[in-house]
Coordinates of C-alpha atoms in Angstrom, one line a residue:
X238 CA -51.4 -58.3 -62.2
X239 CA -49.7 -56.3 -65.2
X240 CA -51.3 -53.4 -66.4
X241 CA -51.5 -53.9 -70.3
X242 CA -49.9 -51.1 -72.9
X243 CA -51.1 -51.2 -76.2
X244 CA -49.2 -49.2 -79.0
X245 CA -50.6 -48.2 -82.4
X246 CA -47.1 -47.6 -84.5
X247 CA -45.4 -48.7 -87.5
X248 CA -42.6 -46.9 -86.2
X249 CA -39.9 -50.2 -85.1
X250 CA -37.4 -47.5 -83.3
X251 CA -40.0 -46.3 -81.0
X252 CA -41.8 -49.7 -80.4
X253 CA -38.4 -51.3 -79.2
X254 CA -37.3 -48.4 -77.4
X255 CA -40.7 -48.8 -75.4
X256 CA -40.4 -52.3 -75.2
X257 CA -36.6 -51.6 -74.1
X258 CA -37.6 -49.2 -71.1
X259 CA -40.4 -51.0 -69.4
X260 CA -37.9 -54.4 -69.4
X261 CA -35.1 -52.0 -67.8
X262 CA -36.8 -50.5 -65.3
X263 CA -38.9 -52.7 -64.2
X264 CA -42.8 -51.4 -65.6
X265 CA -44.1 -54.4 -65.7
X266 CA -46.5 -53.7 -68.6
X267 CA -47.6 -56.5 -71.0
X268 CA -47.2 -54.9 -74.7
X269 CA -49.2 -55.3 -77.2
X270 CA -48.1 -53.8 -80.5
X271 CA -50.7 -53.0 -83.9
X272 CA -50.3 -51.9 -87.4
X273 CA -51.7 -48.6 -87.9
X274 CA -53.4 -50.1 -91.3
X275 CA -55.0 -53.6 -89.0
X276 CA -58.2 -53.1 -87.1
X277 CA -56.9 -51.7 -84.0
X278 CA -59.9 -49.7 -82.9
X279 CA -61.4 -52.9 -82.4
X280 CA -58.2 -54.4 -80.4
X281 CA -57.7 -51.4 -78.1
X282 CA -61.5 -52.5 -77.1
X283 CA -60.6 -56.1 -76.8
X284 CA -57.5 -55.1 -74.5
X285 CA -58.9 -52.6 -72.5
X286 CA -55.4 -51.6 -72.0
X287 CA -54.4 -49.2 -69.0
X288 CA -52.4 -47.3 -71.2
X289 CA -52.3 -46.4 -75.0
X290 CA -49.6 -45.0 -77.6
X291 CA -50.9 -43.7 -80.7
X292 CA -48.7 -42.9 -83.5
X293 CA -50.1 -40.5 -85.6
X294 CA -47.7 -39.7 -88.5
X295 CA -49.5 -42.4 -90.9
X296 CA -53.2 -42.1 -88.9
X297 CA -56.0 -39.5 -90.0
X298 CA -56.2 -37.5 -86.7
X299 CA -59.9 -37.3 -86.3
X300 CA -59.6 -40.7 -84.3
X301 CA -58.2 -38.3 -81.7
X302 CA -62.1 -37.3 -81.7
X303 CA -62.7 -40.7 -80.1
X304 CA -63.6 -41.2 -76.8
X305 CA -60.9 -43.2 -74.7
X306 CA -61.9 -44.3 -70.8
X307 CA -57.5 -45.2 -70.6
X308 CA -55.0 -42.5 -70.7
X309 CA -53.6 -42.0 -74.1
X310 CA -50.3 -40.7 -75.6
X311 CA -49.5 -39.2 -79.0
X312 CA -46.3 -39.8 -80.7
X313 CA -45.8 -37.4 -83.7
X314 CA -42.7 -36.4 -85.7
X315 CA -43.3 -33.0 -85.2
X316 CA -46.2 -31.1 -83.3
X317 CA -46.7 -27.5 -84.3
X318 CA -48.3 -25.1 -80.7
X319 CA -52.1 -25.2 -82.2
X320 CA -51.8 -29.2 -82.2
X321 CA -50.4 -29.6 -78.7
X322 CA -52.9 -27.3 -77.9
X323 CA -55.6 -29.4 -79.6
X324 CA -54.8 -32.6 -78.1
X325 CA -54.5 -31.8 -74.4
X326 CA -58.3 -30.5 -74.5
X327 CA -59.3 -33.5 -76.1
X328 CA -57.9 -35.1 -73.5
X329 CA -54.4 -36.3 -74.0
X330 CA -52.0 -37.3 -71.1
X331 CA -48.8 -36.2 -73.1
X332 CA -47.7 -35.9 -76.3
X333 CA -44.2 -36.9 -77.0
X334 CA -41.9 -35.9 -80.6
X335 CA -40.0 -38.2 -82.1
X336 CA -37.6 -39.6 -82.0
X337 CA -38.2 -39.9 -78.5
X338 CA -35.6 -40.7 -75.5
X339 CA -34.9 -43.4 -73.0
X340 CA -35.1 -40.4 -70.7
X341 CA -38.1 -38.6 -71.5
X342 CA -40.4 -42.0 -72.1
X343 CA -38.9 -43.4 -68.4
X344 CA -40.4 -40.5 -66.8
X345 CA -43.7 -40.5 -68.5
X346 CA -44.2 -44.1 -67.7
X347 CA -43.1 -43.2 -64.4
X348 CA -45.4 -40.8 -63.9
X349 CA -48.2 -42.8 -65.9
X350 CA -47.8 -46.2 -63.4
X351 CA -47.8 -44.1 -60.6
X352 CA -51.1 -42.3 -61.5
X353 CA -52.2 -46.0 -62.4
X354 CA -51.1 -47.0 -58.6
X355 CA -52.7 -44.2 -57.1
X356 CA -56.3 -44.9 -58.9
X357 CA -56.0 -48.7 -57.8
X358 CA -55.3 -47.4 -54.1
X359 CA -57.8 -45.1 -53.9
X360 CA -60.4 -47.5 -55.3
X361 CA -59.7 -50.1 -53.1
X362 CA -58.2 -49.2 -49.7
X363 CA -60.1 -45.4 -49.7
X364 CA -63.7 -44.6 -49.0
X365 CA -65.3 -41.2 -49.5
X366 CA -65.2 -40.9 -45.7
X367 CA -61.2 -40.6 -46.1
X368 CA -61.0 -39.1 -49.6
X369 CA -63.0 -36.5 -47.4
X370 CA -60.3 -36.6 -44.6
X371 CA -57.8 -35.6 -46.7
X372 CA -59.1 -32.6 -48.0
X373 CA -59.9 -31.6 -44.5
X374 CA -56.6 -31.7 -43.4
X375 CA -55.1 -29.7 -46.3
X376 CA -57.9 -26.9 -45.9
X377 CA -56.9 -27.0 -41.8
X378 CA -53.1 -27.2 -42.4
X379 CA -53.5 -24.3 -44.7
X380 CA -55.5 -22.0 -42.8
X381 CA -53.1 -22.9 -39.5
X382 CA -50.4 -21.7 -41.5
X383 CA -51.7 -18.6 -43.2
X384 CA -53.9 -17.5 -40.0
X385 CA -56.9 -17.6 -40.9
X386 CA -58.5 -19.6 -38.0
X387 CA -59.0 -17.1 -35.1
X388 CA -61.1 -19.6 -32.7
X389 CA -59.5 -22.6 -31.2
X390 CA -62.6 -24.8 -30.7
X391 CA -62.8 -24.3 -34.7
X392 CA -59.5 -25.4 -34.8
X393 CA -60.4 -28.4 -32.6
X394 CA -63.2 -29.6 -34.1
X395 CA -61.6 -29.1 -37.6
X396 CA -58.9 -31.4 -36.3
X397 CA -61.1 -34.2 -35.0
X398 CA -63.1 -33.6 -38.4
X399 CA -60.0 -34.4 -40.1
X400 CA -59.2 -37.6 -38.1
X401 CA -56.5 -36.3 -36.2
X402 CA -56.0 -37.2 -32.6
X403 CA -53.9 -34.3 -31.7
X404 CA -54.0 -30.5 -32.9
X405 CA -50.2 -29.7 -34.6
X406 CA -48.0 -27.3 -32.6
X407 CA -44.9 -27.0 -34.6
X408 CA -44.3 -26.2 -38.2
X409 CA -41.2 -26.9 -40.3
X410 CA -40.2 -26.3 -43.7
X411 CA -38.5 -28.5 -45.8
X412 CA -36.4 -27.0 -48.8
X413 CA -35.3 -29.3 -51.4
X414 CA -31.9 -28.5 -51.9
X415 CA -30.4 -27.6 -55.7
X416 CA -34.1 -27.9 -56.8
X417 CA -33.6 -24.9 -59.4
X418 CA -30.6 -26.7 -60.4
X419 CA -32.1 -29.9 -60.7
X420 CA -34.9 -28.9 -62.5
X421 CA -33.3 -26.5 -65.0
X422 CA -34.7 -26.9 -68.9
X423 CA -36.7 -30.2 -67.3
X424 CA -40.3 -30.5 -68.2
X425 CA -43.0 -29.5 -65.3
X426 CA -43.5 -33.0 -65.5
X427 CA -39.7 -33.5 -64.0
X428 CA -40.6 -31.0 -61.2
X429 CA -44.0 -32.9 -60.0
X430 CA -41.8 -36.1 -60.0
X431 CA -39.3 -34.6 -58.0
X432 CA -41.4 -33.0 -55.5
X433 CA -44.0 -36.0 -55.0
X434 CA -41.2 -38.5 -54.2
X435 CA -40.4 -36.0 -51.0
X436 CA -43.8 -35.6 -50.1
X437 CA -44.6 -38.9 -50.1
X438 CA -41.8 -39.9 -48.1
X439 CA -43.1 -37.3 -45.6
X440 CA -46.4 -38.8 -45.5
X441 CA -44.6 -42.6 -45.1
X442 CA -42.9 -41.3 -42.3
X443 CA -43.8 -42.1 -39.3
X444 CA -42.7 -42.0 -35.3
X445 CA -44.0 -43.6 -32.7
X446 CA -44.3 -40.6 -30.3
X447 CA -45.0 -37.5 -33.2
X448 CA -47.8 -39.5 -34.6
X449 CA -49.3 -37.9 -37.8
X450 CA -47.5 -35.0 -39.9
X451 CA -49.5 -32.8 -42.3
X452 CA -47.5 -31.6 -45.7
X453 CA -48.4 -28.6 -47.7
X454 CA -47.0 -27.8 -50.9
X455 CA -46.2 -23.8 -50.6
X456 CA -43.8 -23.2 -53.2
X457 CA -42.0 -25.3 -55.9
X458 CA -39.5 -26.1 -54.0
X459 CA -41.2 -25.9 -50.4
X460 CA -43.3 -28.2 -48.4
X461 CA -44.6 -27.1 -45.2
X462 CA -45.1 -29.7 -42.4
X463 CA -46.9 -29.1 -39.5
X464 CA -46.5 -31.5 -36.2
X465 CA -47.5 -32.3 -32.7
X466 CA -44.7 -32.6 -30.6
X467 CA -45.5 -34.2 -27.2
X468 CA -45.8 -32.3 -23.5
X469 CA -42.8 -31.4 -22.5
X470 CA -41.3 -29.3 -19.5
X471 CA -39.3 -26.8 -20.8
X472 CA -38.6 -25.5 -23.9
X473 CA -35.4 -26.3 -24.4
X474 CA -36.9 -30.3 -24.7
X475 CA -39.6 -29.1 -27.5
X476 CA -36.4 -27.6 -29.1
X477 CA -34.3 -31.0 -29.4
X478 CA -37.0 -33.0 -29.8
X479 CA -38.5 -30.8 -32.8
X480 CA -34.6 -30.9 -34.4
X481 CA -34.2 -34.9 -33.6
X482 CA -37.8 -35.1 -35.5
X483 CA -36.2 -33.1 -38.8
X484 CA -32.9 -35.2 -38.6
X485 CA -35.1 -38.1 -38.9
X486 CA -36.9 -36.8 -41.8
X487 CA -34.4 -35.5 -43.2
X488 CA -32.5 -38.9 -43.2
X489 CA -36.0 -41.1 -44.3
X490 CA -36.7 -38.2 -47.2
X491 CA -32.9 -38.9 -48.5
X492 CA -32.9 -42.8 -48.3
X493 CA -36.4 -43.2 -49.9
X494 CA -35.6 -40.2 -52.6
X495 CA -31.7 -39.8 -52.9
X496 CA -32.3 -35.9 -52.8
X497 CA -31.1 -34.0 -50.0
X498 CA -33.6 -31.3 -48.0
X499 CA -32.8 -28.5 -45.7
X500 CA -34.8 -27.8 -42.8
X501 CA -35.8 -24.5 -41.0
X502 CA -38.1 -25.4 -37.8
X503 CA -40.2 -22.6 -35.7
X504 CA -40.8 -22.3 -32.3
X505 CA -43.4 -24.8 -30.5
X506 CA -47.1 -23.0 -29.6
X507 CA -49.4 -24.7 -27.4
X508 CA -52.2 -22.7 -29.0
X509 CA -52.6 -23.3 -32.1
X510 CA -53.6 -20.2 -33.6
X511 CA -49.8 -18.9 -33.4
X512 CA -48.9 -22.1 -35.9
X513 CA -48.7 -19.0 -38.5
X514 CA -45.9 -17.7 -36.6
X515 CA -44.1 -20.7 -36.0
X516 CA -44.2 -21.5 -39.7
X517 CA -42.9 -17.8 -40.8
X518 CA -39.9 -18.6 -38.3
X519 CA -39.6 -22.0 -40.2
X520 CA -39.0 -19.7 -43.4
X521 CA -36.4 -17.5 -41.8
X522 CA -34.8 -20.2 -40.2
X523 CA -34.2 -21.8 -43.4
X524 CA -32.9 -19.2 -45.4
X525 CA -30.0 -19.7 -43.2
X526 CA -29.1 -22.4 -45.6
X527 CA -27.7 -19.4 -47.6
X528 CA -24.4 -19.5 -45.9
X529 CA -24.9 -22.8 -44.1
X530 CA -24.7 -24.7 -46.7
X531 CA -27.3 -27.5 -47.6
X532 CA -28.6 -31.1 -45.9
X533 CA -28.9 -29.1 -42.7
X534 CA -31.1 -28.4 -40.1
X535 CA -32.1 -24.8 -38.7
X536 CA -34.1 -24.2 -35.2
X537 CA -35.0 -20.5 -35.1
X538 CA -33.9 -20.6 -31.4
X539 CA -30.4 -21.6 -31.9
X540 CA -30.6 -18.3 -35.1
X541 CA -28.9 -14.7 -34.7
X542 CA -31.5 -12.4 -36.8
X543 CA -30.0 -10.9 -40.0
X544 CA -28.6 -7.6 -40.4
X545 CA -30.7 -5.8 -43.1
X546 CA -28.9 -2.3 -43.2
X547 CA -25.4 -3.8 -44.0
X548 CA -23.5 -1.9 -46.6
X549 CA -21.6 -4.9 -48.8
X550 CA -18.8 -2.4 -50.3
X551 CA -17.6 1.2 -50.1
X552 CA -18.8 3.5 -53.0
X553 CA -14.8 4.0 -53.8
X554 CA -14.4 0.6 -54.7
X555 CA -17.4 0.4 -56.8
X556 CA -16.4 3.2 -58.7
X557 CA -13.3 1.2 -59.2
X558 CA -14.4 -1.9 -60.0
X559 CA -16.8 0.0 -62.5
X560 CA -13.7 2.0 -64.3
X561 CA -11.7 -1.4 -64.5
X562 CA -14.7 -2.6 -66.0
X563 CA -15.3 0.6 -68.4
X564 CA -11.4 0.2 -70.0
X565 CA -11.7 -3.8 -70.2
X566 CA -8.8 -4.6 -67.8
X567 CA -9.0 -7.4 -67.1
X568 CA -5.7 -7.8 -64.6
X569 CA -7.8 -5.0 -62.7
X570 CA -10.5 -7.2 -62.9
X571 CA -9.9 -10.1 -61.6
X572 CA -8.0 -8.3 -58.4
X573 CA -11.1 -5.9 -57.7
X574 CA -13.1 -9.3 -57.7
X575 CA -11.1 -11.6 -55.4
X576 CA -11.5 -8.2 -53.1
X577 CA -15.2 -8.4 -53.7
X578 CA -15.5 -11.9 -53.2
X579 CA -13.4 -11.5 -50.0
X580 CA -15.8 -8.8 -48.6
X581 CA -19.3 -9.9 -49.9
X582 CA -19.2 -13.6 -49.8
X583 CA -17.6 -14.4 -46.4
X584 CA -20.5 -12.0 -44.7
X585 CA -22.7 -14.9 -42.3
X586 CA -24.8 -11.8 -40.6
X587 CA -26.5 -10.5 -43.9
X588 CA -30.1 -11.1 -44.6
X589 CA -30.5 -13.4 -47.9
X590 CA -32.8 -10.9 -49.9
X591 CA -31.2 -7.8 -48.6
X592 CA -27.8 -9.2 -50.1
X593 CA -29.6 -10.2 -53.2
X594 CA -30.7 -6.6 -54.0
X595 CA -27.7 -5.1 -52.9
X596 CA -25.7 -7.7 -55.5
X597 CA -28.6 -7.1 -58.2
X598 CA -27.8 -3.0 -57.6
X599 CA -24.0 -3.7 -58.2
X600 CA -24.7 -5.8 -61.5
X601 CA -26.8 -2.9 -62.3
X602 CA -23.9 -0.1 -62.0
X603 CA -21.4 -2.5 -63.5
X604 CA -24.1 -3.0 -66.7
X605 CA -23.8 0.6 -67.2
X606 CA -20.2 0.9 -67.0
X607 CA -20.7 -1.7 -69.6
X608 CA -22.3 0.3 -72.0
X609 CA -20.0 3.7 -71.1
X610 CA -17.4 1.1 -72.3
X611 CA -18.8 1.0 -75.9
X612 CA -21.0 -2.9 -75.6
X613 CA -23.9 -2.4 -77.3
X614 CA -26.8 -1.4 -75.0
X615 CA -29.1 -3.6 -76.4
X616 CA -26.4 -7.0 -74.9
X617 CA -26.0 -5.8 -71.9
X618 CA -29.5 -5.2 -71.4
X619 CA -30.1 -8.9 -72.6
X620 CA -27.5 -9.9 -69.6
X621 CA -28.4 -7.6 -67.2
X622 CA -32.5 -9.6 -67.6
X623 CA -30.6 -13.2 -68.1
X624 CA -28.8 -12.5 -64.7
X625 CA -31.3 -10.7 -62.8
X626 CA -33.6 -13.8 -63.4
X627 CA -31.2 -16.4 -62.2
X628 CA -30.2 -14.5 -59.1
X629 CA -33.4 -15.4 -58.1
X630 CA -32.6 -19.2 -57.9
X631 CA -29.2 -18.6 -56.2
X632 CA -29.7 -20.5 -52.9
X633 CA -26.5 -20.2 -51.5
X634 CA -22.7 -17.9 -51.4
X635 CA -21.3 -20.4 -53.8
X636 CA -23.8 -20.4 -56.7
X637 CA -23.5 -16.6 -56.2
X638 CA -20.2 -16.1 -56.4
X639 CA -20.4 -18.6 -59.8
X640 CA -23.2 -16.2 -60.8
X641 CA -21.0 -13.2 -60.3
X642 CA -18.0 -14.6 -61.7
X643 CA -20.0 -15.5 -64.4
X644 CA -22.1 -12.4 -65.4
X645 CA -18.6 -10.4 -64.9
X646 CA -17.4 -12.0 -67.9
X647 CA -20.3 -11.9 -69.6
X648 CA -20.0 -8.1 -69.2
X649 CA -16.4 -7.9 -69.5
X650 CA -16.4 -10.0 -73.0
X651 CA -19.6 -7.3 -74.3
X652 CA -17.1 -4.6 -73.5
X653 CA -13.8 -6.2 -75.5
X654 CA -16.3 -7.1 -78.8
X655 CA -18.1 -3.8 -79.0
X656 CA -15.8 -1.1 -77.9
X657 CA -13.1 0.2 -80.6
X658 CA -10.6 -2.3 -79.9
X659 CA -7.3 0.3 -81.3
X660 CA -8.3 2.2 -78.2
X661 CA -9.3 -0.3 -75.7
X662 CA -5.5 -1.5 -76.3
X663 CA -3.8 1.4 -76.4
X664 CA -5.6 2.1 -72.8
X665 CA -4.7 -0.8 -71.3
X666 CA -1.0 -0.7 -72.7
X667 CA -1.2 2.4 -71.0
X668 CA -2.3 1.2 -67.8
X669 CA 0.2 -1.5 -67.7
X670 CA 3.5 0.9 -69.0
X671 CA 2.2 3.2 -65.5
X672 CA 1.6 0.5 -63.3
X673 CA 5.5 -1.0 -63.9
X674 CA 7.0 1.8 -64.3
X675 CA 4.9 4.5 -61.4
X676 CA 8.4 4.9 -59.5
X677 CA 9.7 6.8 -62.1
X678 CA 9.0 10.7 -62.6
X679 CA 7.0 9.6 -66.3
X680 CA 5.1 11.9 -67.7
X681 CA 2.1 12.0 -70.1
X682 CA 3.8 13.0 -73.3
X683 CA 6.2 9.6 -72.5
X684 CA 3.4 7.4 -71.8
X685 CA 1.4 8.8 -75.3
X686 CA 4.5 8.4 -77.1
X687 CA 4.9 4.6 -75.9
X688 CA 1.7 4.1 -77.3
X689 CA 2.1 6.1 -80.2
X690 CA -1.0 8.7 -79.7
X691 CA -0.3 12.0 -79.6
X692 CA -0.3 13.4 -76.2
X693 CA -3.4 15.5 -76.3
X694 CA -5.4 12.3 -78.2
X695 CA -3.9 9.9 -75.7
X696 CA -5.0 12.8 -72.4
X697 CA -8.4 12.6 -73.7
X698 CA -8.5 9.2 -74.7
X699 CA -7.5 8.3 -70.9
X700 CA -9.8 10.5 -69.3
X701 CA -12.7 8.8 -71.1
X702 CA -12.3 5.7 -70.6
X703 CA -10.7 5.7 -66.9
X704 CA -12.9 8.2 -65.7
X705 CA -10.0 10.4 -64.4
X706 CA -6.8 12.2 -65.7
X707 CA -3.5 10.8 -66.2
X708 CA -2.0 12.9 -63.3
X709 CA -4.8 11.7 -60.8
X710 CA -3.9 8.2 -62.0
X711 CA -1.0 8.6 -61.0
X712 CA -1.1 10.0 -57.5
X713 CA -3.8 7.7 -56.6
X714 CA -1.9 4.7 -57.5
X715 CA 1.0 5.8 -55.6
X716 CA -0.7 6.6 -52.7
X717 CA -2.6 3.1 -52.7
X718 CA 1.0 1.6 -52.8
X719 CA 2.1 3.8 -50.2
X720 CA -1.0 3.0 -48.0
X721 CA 0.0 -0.9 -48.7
X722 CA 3.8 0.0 -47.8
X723 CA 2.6 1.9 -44.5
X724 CA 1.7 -1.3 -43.0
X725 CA 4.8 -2.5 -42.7
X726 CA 6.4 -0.8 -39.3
X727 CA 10.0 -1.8 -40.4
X728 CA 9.9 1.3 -43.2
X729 CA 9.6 4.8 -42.5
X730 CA 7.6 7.8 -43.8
X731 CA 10.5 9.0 -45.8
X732 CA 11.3 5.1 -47.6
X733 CA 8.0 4.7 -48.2
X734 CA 7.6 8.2 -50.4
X735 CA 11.0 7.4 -51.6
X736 CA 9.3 4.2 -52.5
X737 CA 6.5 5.1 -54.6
X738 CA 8.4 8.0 -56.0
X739 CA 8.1 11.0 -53.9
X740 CA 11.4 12.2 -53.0
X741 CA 10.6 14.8 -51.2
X742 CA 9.1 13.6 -48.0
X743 CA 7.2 16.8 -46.3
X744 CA 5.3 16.9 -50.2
X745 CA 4.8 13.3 -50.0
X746 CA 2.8 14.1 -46.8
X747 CA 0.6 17.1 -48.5
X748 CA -0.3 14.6 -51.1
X749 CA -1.7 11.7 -48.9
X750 CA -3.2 13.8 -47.2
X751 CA -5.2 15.3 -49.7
X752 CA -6.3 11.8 -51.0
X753 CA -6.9 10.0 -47.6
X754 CA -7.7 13.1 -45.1
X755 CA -4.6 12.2 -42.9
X756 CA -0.8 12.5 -43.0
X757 CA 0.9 9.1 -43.6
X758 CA 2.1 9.0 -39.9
X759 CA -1.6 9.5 -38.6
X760 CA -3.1 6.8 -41.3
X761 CA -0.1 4.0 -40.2
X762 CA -1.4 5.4 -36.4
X763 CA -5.0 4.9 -37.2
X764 CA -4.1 1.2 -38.3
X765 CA -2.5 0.5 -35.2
X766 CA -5.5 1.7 -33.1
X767 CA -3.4 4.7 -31.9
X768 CA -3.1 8.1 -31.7
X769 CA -0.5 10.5 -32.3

């Protein structure tokens, strides 16, 4: 039987748009339209409808004071924070602005029919005895996985209590994958959708030799499952058969929800007062999804742990990224970041949450070069929050390296529109006349005149906003070329410091060596795994 919608509007967009949404997708509610000016007070009681849209923009509110048994909406132009406010204590299921959207009013029917579908279950197919059921299983599945049941007859008699035939012994933790993504600037409305389709897949599931699963909400984008998995003789069986249980699952979730999950699953405990540690193992073994990659499945067992003391990048490169950063180069840029990129986000033996911090602390020193740049403190301090926020939602190495591409720029662009440009471009002019012509034997009062400073502006100048002087640029570019040159075995000492513009060999030697602690011939050794 269809449920029956009655709307109160005057308002033709919205009533066909209504009338357009429950014919495409299927409601099934009979519609039954009224002038705001007829006696509709009296027709809502002769319909009795299941669901009711009142448009309020020609009504006196105070019939919001009315008592209604069926959930009601309010449409309104616009709501100010007070009225929204007002409405939901007096009871109202949503309020929606107009002009409303095909988007927005499918998912609040959605949502509305499936309430309706869930009252009309529970009033027909559920007594109190299994309302009661439920809510004993939740409280048990709950305090397995928190620890809070120290005595394992309680445990048993909670689980007959509950209706369950056998007490769980493994717990898994099913992630919905890109749920941050999927969710961004979506209603809380959205997010319930989302996650109640998964769940109630879970609870559809079913297998023949796993019997019953219990499903806990324990984050957003979490739901905790705890399962019996049947005697077996080894553990390696409890293994396969707990990850052939999650493939299944994972394949049923995806077919009845089109959303894809990731699955971390703990180690099998016959006692059942060690579920807590099987379901912290079901954490860790998801995070592995981090570097994984989603729609996968992670068994503790098969898991190296994480390295938590892992340094990501050498202070040296920092420093250099940060001074790139500082002078707005963005050539330098972009080739300190594929080397970033290259060291950071190929790492597979990093915990997660130790990388995150470590990333979070380099955002931090590059958000300060920012401002030693000349941005405004008061933007970069805007992105350094924006950032720092969404890191927190990064749930694998790609979406991090987007969110470091991305904040990098965000940075970079601060530094070009605040910093006095004249000089930022005279700088970089600068940088680029060394870097072509380094070979040469140029000197300061050339490279000031090329960008038409005087020489002692222009020294200054460049020691600001590179962090070091023009003659230390110099020789450490030249030896970073000559360190690049050194690999190749076909050149020798003296080509190479002919190369970078040393033509005097035995002072090419003092000079690396002063920069990199060796002599070139020990260095090109030390690559080579050699000694001298």
């Amino acid at each position: 039987m269809n449920e029956t919608l009655v709307m109160i509007s005057n308002d033709e967009t919205a009533i066909q748009l209504i009338e357009s949404v429950n014919t495409k997708y299927h409601f099934h509610f009979t519609i039954k339209v009224y002038d705001v000016r007829s006696d509709w007070e009296n027709r809502i009681k002769q319909n009795d409808p299941q669901l009711l849209f009142l448009d309020i923009d020609e009504m006196d509110r105070k019939i919001i004071d009315e008592k209604r048994p069926s959930p009601w909406i309010i449409l309104k132009s616009n709501f100010s924070k007070e009225e929204l406010r007002q409405f939901f204590k007096k009871g109202a299921f949503d309020c929606l602005q107009k002009p409303i959207t095909d988007t927005s009013l499918y998912y609040l029917l959605h949502e509305c029919k499936a309430e309706m579908e869930k009252k009309a279950s529970t009033f027909q197919n559920e007594s109190k005895s299994k309302v009661s059921n439920t809510s004993l299983k939740s409280n048990l599945a709950y305090d397995l996985i928190f620890g809070n049941v120290k005595n394992s007859k309680e445990i048993w008699d909670r689980s007959k209590w509950a209706g369950l035939s056998v007490v769980p012994n493994t717990a898994m933790v099913i992630h919905i994958d890109e749920f941050h993504r999927l969710t961004k600037n979506k209603s809380k409305l959205w997010e319930h959708t989302i996650r109640n389709e998964v769940i109630t897949a879970i609870q559809q599931f079913q297998d023949q030799d796993c019997g019953e699963f219990l499903p806990i909400v324990t984050a957003p984008d979490k739901i905790a499952v705890l399962l019996s998995i049947p005697l077996r003789s080894s553990t390696d069986e409890y293994q396969q058969l707990a990850t052939a249980y999650g493939g299944k699952i994972k394949t049923y979730i995806h077919e009845k929800t089109g959303n894809t999950v990731t699955i971390g699953i703990g180690h099998y405990y016959e006692d059942a007062r060690n579920l807590h540690v099987s379901y912290q193992e079901a954490l860790q073994a998801q995070t592995y999804k981090f570097f994984a990659g989603t729609d996968t499945i992670f068994h503790i067992a098969d898991l190296k742990p994480f390295e938590s003391e892992t340094a990501l990048l050498p202070n040296n490169e920092i420093e250099t990224l940060a001074n790139k950063l500082t002078v707005g180069d963005f050539v330098g840029m972009r080739q300190n970041l594929e080397k970033v990129f290259d060291k950071v986000f190929t790492q597979q033996n990093v915990d997660p949450e130790v990388l995150k911090l470590q990333i979070l602390d380099l955002l931090t020193t590059l958000a300060r070069s920012a401002i030693n740049g000349g941005a405004r403190p008061k933007d970069i301090i805007s992105i350094h929050l924006q950032y720092a926020r969404d890191l927190l939602m990064v749930e694998n190495t790609i979406q991090m390296k987007q969110w470091f591409s991305e904040a990098m720029k965000q940075l970079l662009d601060r530094v070009l529109d605040d910093y006095n440009e004249a000089a930022l471009k005279s700088i970089q002019r600068a940088i680029t006349f060394i870097d072509q012509r380094y070979v040469e034997n140029i000197s300061l009062e050339q490279v000031a005149s090329h960008v038409q400073l005087s020489p002692n502006y222009f020294s200054n100048l460049f020691k600001k906003t590179t962090g070091t002087s023009f003659i230390e640029y110099m020789t450490h570019l030249r030896i970073e070329k000559a360190k690049e040159m050194l690999t190749n075995l076909n050149q020798t000492v003296y080509q190479v410091a002919n190369a970078v513009g040393y033509h005097d060999a035995r002072y090419f030697s003092r000079v690396f060596k002063s920069v990199c602690g060796k002599t070139p011939s020990k260095y090109r050794n030390s690559l080579l795994g050699t000694q001298e």
